[in-house]
Amino acid sequence: MSEDLSNDLLHRFWFECPDCLGYGVTAYTRGEAESIARDAATALGKTFTVTNVIEDVDISKLDQGHVVPNMRAPNFHGLWYPQL
């Protein structure tokens, strides 16, 4: 099965956190997305504290001045914001 076909099973998650703009992850499950975002927070030396999670986030609703111009393509598996 090609990567494009499996993308139908992926979901875009946006994790809102008090100490940063947030974390954007595309994953198969919320648990997997949380793990990827937590690893990103750790790599940045931050504590992963979530105040809200948006599943299947509409990218047009995210910060257009900073998040959108600085993110990777959200249609592929993995972390798309922030770019590490």
PDB file of C-alpha atoms in Angstrom:
ATOM      1  CA  MET A   1       0.000   0.000   0.000  1.00  0.00           C
ATOM      2  CA  SER A   2       1.424   3.400  -0.897  1.00  0.00           C
ATOM      3  CA  GLU A   3       1.823   6.255   1.579  1.00  0.00           C
ATOM      4  CA  ASP A   4      -0.886   8.259  -0.196  1.00  0.00           C
ATOM      5  CA  LEU A   5      -3.491   5.517   0.292  1.00  0.00           C
ATOM      6  CA  SER A   6      -2.746   5.193   4.000  1.00  0.00           C
ATOM      7  CA  ASN A   7      -3.146   8.950   4.491  1.00  0.00           C
ATOM      8  CA  ASP A   8      -6.929   8.434   4.614  1.00  0.00           C
ATOM      9  CA  LEU A   9      -6.378   6.943   8.065  1.00  0.00           C
ATOM     10  CA  LEU A  10      -4.278   9.843   9.358  1.00  0.00           C
ATOM     11  CA  HIS A  11      -5.615  12.693  11.491  1.00  0.00           C
ATOM     12  CA  ARG A  12      -4.182  16.160  12.083  1.00  0.00           C
ATOM     13  CA  PHE A  13      -3.865  17.001  15.780  1.00  0.00           C
ATOM     14  CA  TRP A  14      -3.144  20.412  17.266  1.00  0.00           C
ATOM     15  CA  PHE A  15      -1.985  20.435  20.893  1.00  0.00           C
ATOM     16  CA  GLU A  16      -2.390  23.800  22.624  1.00  0.00           C
ATOM     17  CA  CYS A  17       0.157  24.389  25.363  1.00  0.00           C
ATOM     18  CA  PRO A  18       0.676  27.327  27.745  1.00  0.00           C
ATOM     19  CA  ASP A  19       4.424  27.774  27.104  1.00  0.00           C
ATOM     20  CA  CYS A  20       4.449  27.786  23.274  1.00  0.00           C
ATOM     21  CA  LEU A  21       2.253  28.283  20.212  1.00  0.00           C
ATOM     22  CA  GLY A  22       1.471  24.569  20.140  1.00  0.00           C
ATOM     23  CA  TYR A  23       2.400  21.317  18.453  1.00  0.00           C
ATOM     24  CA  GLY A  24       1.009  20.004  15.189  1.00  0.00           C
ATOM     25  CA  VAL A  25       1.158  16.290  14.496  1.00  0.00           C
ATOM     26  CA  THR A  26      -0.357  14.010  11.889  1.00  0.00           C
ATOM     27  CA  ALA A  27      -0.845  10.493  13.220  1.00  0.00           C
ATOM     28  CA  TYR A  28      -3.107   7.457  13.206  1.00  0.00           C
ATOM     29  CA  THR A  29      -4.293   7.916  16.808  1.00  0.00           C
ATOM     30  CA  ARG A  30      -4.352  10.617  19.473  1.00  0.00           C
ATOM     31  CA  GLY A  31      -2.041   8.521  21.634  1.00  0.00           C
ATOM     32  CA  GLU A  32       0.528   8.269  18.876  1.00  0.00           C
ATOM     33  CA  ALA A  33       0.239  12.003  18.188  1.00  0.00           C
ATOM     34  CA  GLU A  34       0.733  12.806  21.881  1.00  0.00           C
ATOM     35  CA  SER A  35       3.863  10.673  21.979  1.00  0.00           C
ATOM     36  CA  ILE A  36       5.326  12.468  18.953  1.00  0.00           C
ATOM     37  CA  ALA A  37       4.469  15.890  20.408  1.00  0.00           C
ATOM     38  CA  ARG A  38       5.876  14.946  23.831  1.00  0.00           C
ATOM     39  CA  ASP A  39       9.149  13.881  22.190  1.00  0.00           C
ATOM     40  CA  ALA A  40       9.277  17.232  20.369  1.00  0.00           C
ATOM     41  CA  ALA A  41       8.704  19.131  23.614  1.00  0.00           C
ATOM     42  CA  THR A  42      11.470  17.152  25.299  1.00  0.00           C
ATOM     43  CA  ALA A  43      13.844  17.898  22.408  1.00  0.00           C
ATOM     44  CA  LEU A  44      13.070  21.600  22.880  1.00  0.00           C
ATOM     45  CA  GLY A  45      13.648  21.381  26.644  1.00  0.00           C
ATOM     46  CA  LYS A  46       9.987  22.065  27.436  1.00  0.00           C
ATOM     47  CA  THR A  47       7.423  20.309  29.585  1.00  0.00           C
ATOM     48  CA  PHE A  48       4.560  18.891  27.534  1.00  0.00           C
ATOM     49  CA  THR A  49       1.506  20.389  29.233  1.00  0.00           C
ATOM     50  CA  VAL A  50      -1.626  20.351  27.085  1.00  0.00           C
ATOM     51  CA  THR A  51      -4.516  22.745  27.647  1.00  0.00           C
ATOM     52  CA  ASN A  52      -6.582  21.680  24.621  1.00  0.00           C
ATOM     53  CA  VAL A  53      -6.431  19.190  21.743  1.00  0.00           C
ATOM     54  CA  ILE A  54      -8.062  19.729  18.371  1.00  0.00           C
ATOM     55  CA  GLU A  55      -8.447  16.596  16.262  1.00  0.00           C
ATOM     56  CA  ASP A  56      -8.673  17.048  12.483  1.00  0.00           C
ATOM     57  CA  VAL A  57      -7.680  20.682  12.963  1.00  0.00           C
ATOM     58  CA  ASP A  58      -8.540  23.120  10.191  1.00  0.00           C
ATOM     59  CA  ILE A  59      -5.141  24.585   9.259  1.00  0.00           C
ATOM     60  CA  SER A  60      -6.784  27.884   8.238  1.00  0.00           C
ATOM     61  CA  LYS A  61      -7.756  28.378  11.921  1.00  0.00           C
ATOM     62  CA  LEU A  62      -4.137  28.304  13.114  1.00  0.00           C
ATOM     63  CA  ASP A  63      -1.936  31.384  13.545  1.00  0.00           C
ATOM     64  CA  GLN A  64      -1.474  32.669  10.001  1.00  0.00           C
ATOM     65  CA  GLY A  65       1.404  34.964  10.945  1.00  0.00           C
ATOM     66  CA  HIS A  66       3.729  32.394  12.455  1.00  0.00           C
ATOM     67  CA  VAL A  67       2.469  28.801  12.586  1.00  0.00           C
ATOM     68  CA  VAL A  68       1.271  28.369   8.991  1.00  0.00           C
ATOM     69  CA  PRO A  69       4.309  29.938   7.276  1.00  0.00           C
ATOM     70  CA  ASN A  70       6.686  27.896   9.465  1.00  0.00           C
ATOM     71  CA  MET A  71       5.152  24.432   9.374  1.00  0.00           C
ATOM     72  CA  ARG A  72       5.837  21.347   7.314  1.00  0.00           C
ATOM     73  CA  ALA A  73       3.159  19.797   5.117  1.00  0.00           C
ATOM     74  CA  PRO A  74       0.500  18.432   7.508  1.00  0.00           C
ATOM     75  CA  ASN A  75      -0.661  15.671   5.152  1.00  0.00           C
ATOM     76  CA  PHE A  76       2.264  13.382   6.008  1.00  0.00           C
ATOM     77  CA  HIS A  77       2.772  11.282   9.132  1.00  0.00           C
ATOM     78  CA  GLY A  78       4.701  13.013  11.912  1.00  0.00           C
ATOM     79  CA  LEU A  79       5.418  16.384  13.476  1.00  0.00           C
ATOM     80  CA  TRP A  80       4.666  19.376  11.272  1.00  0.00           C
ATOM     81  CA  TYR A  81       4.875  22.173  13.832  1.00  0.00           C
ATOM     82  CA  PRO A  82       7.304  23.192  15.116  1.00  0.00           C
ATOM     83  CA  GLN A  83       9.868  22.041  12.606  1.00  0.00           C
ATOM     84  CA  LEU A  84      12.714  20.275  14.373  1.00  0.00           C
TER      85      LEU A  84
END
